[in-house]
Amino acid sequence: MSLNHPKERTIDYALRNTWQAVARMYNEEAAKYEATMSQGFALLSIDKEDGTPSTYISNRMGMEPTSLTRTLKTLEDKGYIIRKKNPDDGRGVLIYLTEAGRQKRELSKATVLKFNEVLEAHIPVAQLDVFRAVTDQISRLIVEKNIF
């Protein structure tokens, strides 16, 4: 069996290949603004007003804590975020956007919305609905440990 033929590609190959193309596209766009896709998604995961615990950001992004730590350090060094002690939990830290961070967040948001608009203009709604249903089901099967 040749996995190169579209009907014979494994599902994980199609997901991985597509995600790598999306990540490459986002990183190329982010590079124009001296950023990365991870930095943009981290900014989108931070509440614009109330700050966000770093644990929430890593959970939302599905990112390992060490990778998130590096990303947050870079965002802090660039002046896009600040860290403050969580008043409700002395052990925790809340991440807040600076004004520059809010601007970069809006840029990231516009980029993601543009990607979605282009896909919605080229792919019928019914196909996108099926795509979302399928990816939701795949995620559920994985989360519920119904595969291995």
PDB file of C-alpha atoms in Angstrom, residues 9-109:
ATOM      1  CA  ARG A   9      -3.040   8.428   3.437  1.00  0.00           C
ATOM      2  CA  THR A  10      -3.515   7.703   7.101  1.00  0.00           C
ATOM      3  CA  ILE A  11      -5.684  10.088   9.091  1.00  0.00           C
ATOM      4  CA  ASP A  12      -2.800  11.048  11.359  1.00  0.00           C
ATOM      5  CA  TYR A  13      -0.675  11.863   8.292  1.00  0.00           C
ATOM      6  CA  ALA A  14      -3.391  14.166   6.920  1.00  0.00           C
ATOM      7  CA  LEU A  15      -3.774  15.910  10.286  1.00  0.00           C
ATOM      8  CA  ARG A  16      -0.024  16.262  10.835  1.00  0.00           C
ATOM      9  CA  ASN A  17       0.704  17.413   7.295  1.00  0.00           C
ATOM     10  CA  THR A  18      -2.104  19.980   7.372  1.00  0.00           C
ATOM     11  CA  TRP A  19      -1.132  21.286  10.810  1.00  0.00           C
ATOM     12  CA  GLN A  20       2.506  21.628   9.738  1.00  0.00           C
ATOM     13  CA  ALA A  21       1.397  23.664   6.718  1.00  0.00           C
ATOM     14  CA  VAL A  22      -0.787  25.884   8.927  1.00  0.00           C
ATOM     15  CA  ALA A  23       2.027  26.341  11.461  1.00  0.00           C
ATOM     16  CA  ARG A  24       4.497  27.218   8.700  1.00  0.00           C
ATOM     17  CA  MET A  25       2.035  29.757   7.272  1.00  0.00           C
ATOM     18  CA  TYR A  26       1.416  31.372  10.685  1.00  0.00           C
ATOM     19  CA  ASN A  27       5.147  31.454  11.484  1.00  0.00           C
ATOM     20  CA  GLU A  28       5.922  33.084   8.138  1.00  0.00           C
ATOM     21  CA  GLU A  29       3.279  35.743   8.825  1.00  0.00           C
ATOM     22  CA  ALA A  30       4.423  36.228  12.441  1.00  0.00           C
ATOM     23  CA  ALA A  31       8.049  36.603  11.309  1.00  0.00           C
ATOM     24  CA  LYS A  32       7.024  39.787   9.477  1.00  0.00           C
ATOM     25  CA  TYR A  33       6.367  41.227  12.953  1.00  0.00           C
ATOM     26  CA  GLU A  34       9.389  39.641  14.645  1.00  0.00           C
ATOM     27  CA  ALA A  35       7.214  37.068  16.392  1.00  0.00           C
ATOM     28  CA  THR A  36       6.248  33.396  16.243  1.00  0.00           C
ATOM     29  CA  MET A  37       2.979  31.540  16.010  1.00  0.00           C
ATOM     30  CA  SER A  38       3.385  30.393  19.632  1.00  0.00           C
ATOM     31  CA  GLN A  39       3.826  33.966  20.804  1.00  0.00           C
ATOM     32  CA  GLY A  40       0.711  35.055  18.893  1.00  0.00           C
ATOM     33  CA  PHE A  41      -1.391  32.224  20.302  1.00  0.00           C
ATOM     34  CA  ALA A  42      -0.096  32.925  23.818  1.00  0.00           C
ATOM     35  CA  LEU A  43      -1.156  36.583  23.478  1.00  0.00           C
ATOM     36  CA  LEU A  44      -4.600  35.423  22.320  1.00  0.00           C
ATOM     37  CA  SER A  45      -4.871  33.204  25.413  1.00  0.00           C
ATOM     38  CA  ILE A  46      -4.365  36.110  27.825  1.00  0.00           C
ATOM     39  CA  ASP A  47      -7.444  37.990  29.025  1.00  0.00           C
ATOM     40  CA  LYS A  48      -7.227  41.589  27.805  1.00  0.00           C
ATOM     41  CA  GLU A  49      -8.285  43.081  31.140  1.00  0.00           C
ATOM     42  CA  ASP A  50      -8.133  40.639  34.047  1.00  0.00           C
ATOM     43  CA  GLY A  51      -4.907  38.773  33.440  1.00  0.00           C
ATOM     44  CA  THR A  52      -4.599  35.026  33.098  1.00  0.00           C
ATOM     45  CA  PRO A  53      -2.861  32.305  35.135  1.00  0.00           C
ATOM     46  CA  SER A  54       0.016  30.784  33.166  1.00  0.00           C
ATOM     47  CA  THR A  55      -1.409  27.302  33.816  1.00  0.00           C
ATOM     48  CA  TYR A  56      -4.536  28.284  31.901  1.00  0.00           C
ATOM     49  CA  ILE A  57      -2.419  29.439  28.969  1.00  0.00           C
ATOM     50  CA  SER A  58      -0.484  26.159  28.778  1.00  0.00           C
ATOM     51  CA  ASN A  59      -3.699  24.114  29.021  1.00  0.00           C
ATOM     52  CA  ARG A  60      -5.420  26.191  26.346  1.00  0.00           C
ATOM     53  CA  MET A  61      -2.467  25.995  23.987  1.00  0.00           C
ATOM     54  CA  GLY A  62      -1.627  22.355  24.687  1.00  0.00           C
ATOM     55  CA  MET A  63       1.934  23.470  25.272  1.00  0.00           C
ATOM     56  CA  GLU A  64       4.494  21.899  27.582  1.00  0.00           C
ATOM     57  CA  PRO A  65       5.288  24.097  30.613  1.00  0.00           C
ATOM     58  CA  THR A  66       8.959  24.511  29.625  1.00  0.00           C
ATOM     59  CA  SER A  67       8.018  25.693  26.132  1.00  0.00           C
ATOM     60  CA  LEU A  68       5.433  28.063  27.565  1.00  0.00           C
ATOM     61  CA  THR A  69       7.996  29.415  30.035  1.00  0.00           C
ATOM     62  CA  ARG A  70      10.332  30.265  27.136  1.00  0.00           C
ATOM     63  CA  THR A  71       7.498  31.854  25.153  1.00  0.00           C
ATOM     64  CA  LEU A  72       6.358  33.951  28.134  1.00  0.00           C
ATOM     65  CA  LYS A  73       9.946  34.997  28.872  1.00  0.00           C
ATOM     66  CA  THR A  74      10.329  36.216  25.286  1.00  0.00           C
ATOM     67  CA  LEU A  75       7.006  38.090  25.455  1.00  0.00           C
ATOM     68  CA  GLU A  76       8.091  39.671  28.736  1.00  0.00           C
ATOM     69  CA  ASP A  77      11.495  40.647  27.293  1.00  0.00           C
ATOM     70  CA  LYS A  78       9.733  42.282  24.333  1.00  0.00           C
ATOM     71  CA  GLY A  79       7.511  44.249  26.707  1.00  0.00           C
ATOM     72  CA  TYR A  80       4.245  42.564  25.677  1.00  0.00           C
ATOM     73  CA  ILE A  81       3.358  41.055  29.056  1.00  0.00           C
ATOM     74  CA  ILE A  82       3.988  41.583  32.737  1.00  0.00           C
ATOM     75  CA  ARG A  83       3.666  39.095  35.583  1.00  0.00           C
ATOM     76  CA  LYS A  84       1.978  39.903  38.881  1.00  0.00           C
ATOM     77  CA  LYS A  85       1.292  37.803  41.952  1.00  0.00           C
ATOM     78  CA  ASN A  86      -2.187  36.329  41.973  1.00  0.00           C
ATOM     79  CA  PRO A  87      -4.045  38.091  44.818  1.00  0.00           C
ATOM     80  CA  ASP A  88      -6.278  35.018  45.280  1.00  0.00           C
ATOM     81  CA  ASP A  89      -3.398  32.517  45.336  1.00  0.00           C
ATOM     82  CA  GLY A  90      -0.056  33.700  46.696  1.00  0.00           C
ATOM     83  CA  ARG A  91       1.769  30.847  44.972  1.00  0.00           C
ATOM     84  CA  GLY A  92       0.383  31.730  41.553  1.00  0.00           C
ATOM     85  CA  VAL A  93       1.179  34.388  38.987  1.00  0.00           C
ATOM     86  CA  LEU A  94      -1.163  36.213  36.643  1.00  0.00           C
ATOM     87  CA  ILE A  95      -0.020  37.265  33.194  1.00  0.00           C
ATOM     88  CA  TYR A  96      -1.194  40.685  31.981  1.00  0.00           C
ATOM     89  CA  LEU A  97      -0.883  42.314  28.580  1.00  0.00           C
ATOM     90  CA  THR A  98       0.904  45.634  28.295  1.00  0.00           C
ATOM     91  CA  GLU A  99      -0.343  48.223  25.798  1.00  0.00           C
ATOM     92  CA  ALA A 100       2.179  46.889  23.261  1.00  0.00           C
ATOM     93  CA  GLY A 101       0.956  43.373  24.047  1.00  0.00           C
ATOM     94  CA  ARG A 102      -2.657  44.404  23.426  1.00  0.00           C
ATOM     95  CA  GLN A 103      -1.646  45.765  20.018  1.00  0.00           C
ATOM     96  CA  LYS A 104       0.197  42.538  19.128  1.00  0.00           C
ATOM     97  CA  ARG A 105      -2.779  40.533  20.411  1.00  0.00           C
ATOM     98  CA  GLU A 106      -5.091  42.418  18.044  1.00  0.00           C
ATOM     99  CA  LEU A 107      -2.687  41.745  15.181  1.00  0.00           C
ATOM    100  CA  SER A 108      -2.689  38.035  16.064  1.00  0.00           C
ATOM    101  CA  LYS A 109      -6.477  38.035  16.270  1.00  0.00           C
TER     102      LYS A 109
END
